[in-house]
mmCIF file of C-alpha atoms in Angstrom:
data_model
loop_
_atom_site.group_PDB
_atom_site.id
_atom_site.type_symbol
_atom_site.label_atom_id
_atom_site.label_comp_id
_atom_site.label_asym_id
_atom_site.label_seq_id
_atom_site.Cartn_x
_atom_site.Cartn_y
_atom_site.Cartn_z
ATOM 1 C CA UNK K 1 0.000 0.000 0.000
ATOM 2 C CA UNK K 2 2.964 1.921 0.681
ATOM 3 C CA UNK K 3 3.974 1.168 -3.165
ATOM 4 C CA UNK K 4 0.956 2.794 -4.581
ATOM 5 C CA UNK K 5 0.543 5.967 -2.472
ATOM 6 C CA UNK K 6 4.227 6.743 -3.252
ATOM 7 C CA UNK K 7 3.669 5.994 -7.443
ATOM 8 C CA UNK K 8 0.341 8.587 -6.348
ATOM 9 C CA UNK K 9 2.352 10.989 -5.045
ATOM 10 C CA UNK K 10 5.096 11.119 -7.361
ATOM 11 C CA UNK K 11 2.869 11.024 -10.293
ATOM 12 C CA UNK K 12 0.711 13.693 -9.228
ATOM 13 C CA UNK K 13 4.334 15.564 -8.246
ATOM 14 C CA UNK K 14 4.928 15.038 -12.326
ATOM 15 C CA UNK K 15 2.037 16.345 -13.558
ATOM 16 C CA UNK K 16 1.923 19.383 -11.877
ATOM 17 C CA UNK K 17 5.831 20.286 -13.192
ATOM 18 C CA UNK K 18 3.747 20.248 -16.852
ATOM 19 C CA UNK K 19 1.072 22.937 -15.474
ATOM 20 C CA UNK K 20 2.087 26.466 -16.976
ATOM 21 C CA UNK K 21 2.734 29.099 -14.692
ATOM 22 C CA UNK K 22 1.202 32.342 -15.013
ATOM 23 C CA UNK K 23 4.618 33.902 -14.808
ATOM 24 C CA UNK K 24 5.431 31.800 -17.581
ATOM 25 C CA UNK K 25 3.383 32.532 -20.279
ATOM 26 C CA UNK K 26 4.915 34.253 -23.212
ATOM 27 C CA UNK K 27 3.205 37.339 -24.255
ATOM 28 C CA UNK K 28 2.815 37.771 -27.783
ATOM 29 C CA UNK K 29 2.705 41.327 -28.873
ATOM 30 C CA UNK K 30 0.918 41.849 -32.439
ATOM 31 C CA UNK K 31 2.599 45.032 -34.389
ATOM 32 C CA UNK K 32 0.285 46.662 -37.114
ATOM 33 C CA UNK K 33 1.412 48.500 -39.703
ATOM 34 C CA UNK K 34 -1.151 51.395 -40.012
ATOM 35 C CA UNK K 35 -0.117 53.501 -43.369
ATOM 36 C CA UNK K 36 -1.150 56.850 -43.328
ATOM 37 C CA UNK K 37 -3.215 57.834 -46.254
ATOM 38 C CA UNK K 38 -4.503 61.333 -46.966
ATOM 39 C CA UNK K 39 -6.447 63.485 -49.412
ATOM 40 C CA UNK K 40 -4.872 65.176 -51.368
ATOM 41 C CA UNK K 41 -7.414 67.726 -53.579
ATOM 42 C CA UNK K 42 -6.298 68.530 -57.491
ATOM 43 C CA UNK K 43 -8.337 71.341 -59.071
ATOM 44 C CA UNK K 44 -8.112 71.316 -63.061
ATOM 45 C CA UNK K 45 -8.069 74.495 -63.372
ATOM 46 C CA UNK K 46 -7.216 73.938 -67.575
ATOM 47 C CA UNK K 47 -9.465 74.108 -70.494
ATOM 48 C CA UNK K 48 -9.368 69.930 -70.747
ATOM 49 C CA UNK K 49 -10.415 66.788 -69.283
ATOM 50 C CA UNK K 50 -6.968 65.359 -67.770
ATOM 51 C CA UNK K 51 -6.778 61.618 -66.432
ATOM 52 C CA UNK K 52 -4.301 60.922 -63.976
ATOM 53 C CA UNK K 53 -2.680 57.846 -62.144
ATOM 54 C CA UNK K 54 -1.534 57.169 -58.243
ATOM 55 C CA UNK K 55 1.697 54.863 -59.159
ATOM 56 C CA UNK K 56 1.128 53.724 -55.429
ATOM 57 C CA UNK K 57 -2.400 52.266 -55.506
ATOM 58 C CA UNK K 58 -2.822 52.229 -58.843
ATOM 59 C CA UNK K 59 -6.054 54.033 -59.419
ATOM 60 C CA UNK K 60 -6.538 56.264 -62.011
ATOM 61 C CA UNK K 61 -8.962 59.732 -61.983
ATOM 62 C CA UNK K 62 -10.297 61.575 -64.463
ATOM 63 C CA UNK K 63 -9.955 65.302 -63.621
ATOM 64 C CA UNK K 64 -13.051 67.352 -64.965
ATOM 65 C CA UNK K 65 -12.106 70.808 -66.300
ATOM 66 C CA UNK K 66 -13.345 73.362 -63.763
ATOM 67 C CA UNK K 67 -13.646 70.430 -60.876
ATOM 68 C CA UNK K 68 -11.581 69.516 -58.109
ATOM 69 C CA UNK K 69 -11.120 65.973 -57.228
ATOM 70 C CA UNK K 70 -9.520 64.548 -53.915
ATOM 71 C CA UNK K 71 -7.146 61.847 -54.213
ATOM 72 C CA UNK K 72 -6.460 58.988 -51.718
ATOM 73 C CA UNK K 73 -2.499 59.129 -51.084
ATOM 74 C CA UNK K 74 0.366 57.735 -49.031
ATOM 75 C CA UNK K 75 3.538 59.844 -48.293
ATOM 76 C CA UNK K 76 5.684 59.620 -51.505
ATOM 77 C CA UNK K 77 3.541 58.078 -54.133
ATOM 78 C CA UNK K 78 3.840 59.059 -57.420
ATOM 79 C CA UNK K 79 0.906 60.971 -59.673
ATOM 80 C CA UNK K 80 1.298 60.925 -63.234
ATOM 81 C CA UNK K 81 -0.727 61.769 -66.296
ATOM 82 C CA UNK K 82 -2.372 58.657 -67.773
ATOM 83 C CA UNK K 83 -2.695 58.685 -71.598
ATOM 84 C CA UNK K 84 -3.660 56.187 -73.825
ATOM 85 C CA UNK K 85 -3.701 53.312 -71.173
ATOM 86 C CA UNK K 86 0.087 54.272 -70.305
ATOM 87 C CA UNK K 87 1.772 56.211 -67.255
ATOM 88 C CA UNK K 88 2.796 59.368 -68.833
ATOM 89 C CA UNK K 89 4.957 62.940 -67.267
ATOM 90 C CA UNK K 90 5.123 63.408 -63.563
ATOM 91 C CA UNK K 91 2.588 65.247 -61.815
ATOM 92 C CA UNK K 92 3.609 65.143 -57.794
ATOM 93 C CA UNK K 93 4.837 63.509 -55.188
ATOM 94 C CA UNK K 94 2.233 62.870 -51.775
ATOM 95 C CA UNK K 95 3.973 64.959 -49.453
ATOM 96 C CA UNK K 96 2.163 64.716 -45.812
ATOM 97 C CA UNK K 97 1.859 68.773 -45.975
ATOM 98 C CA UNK K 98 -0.580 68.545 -48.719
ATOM 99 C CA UNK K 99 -3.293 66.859 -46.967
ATOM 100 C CA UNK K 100 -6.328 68.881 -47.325
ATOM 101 C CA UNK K 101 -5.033 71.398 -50.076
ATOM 102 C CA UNK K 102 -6.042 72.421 -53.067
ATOM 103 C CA UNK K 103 -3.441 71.259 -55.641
ATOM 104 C CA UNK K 104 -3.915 73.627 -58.808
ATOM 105 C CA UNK K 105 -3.265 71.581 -61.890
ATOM 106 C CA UNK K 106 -1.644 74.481 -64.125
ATOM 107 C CA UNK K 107 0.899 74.954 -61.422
ATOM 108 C CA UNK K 108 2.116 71.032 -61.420
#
């Protein structure tokens, strides 16, 4: 009887050294990347219908004579003019201090 209360004891002894501790747990710390987009407004201020593409997302905008359109950008992507299916001359470059303002397409 001895035996088996001593196998007891050192078996339950064993299976509590496989319990985690709470001061063992790992933490795991999840990192998101949150990329700052922001509007950046273009007024076509020219006598023509200009379409335009963001090199970073990829959309393209057409950019109504007299209208000003805002544009969904990320510091330092690229807007060019898109003609005929193609990226064409550099517009700008998304700077963070144009966020909000008008962008006046004869001065690009």
């Amino acid at each position: 009887m001895k035996k088996i209360s001593i196998i007891a004891v050192l078996s339950l002894g064993l299976l509590s050294m496989n319990v985690v501790s709470p001061m063992k747990i790992n933490v795991i710390i999840r990192e998101e990347v949150v990329s700052d987009k922001f509007d950046i407004k273009i007024k076509n201020d020219t006598d023509n219908e200009v379409k335009v593409i963001n090199t970073g997302s990829g959309g393209s905008y057409s950019l109504s004579k007299g209208a000003t359109t805002t544009i969904k950008m990320e510091e330092g992507d690229k807007l060019h003019y898109y003609e005929k299916g193609k990226k064409g001359a550099l517009l700008l470059t998304a700077l963070k201090e144009m966020d909000g303002k008008v962008q006046l397409l004869s001065k690009l």
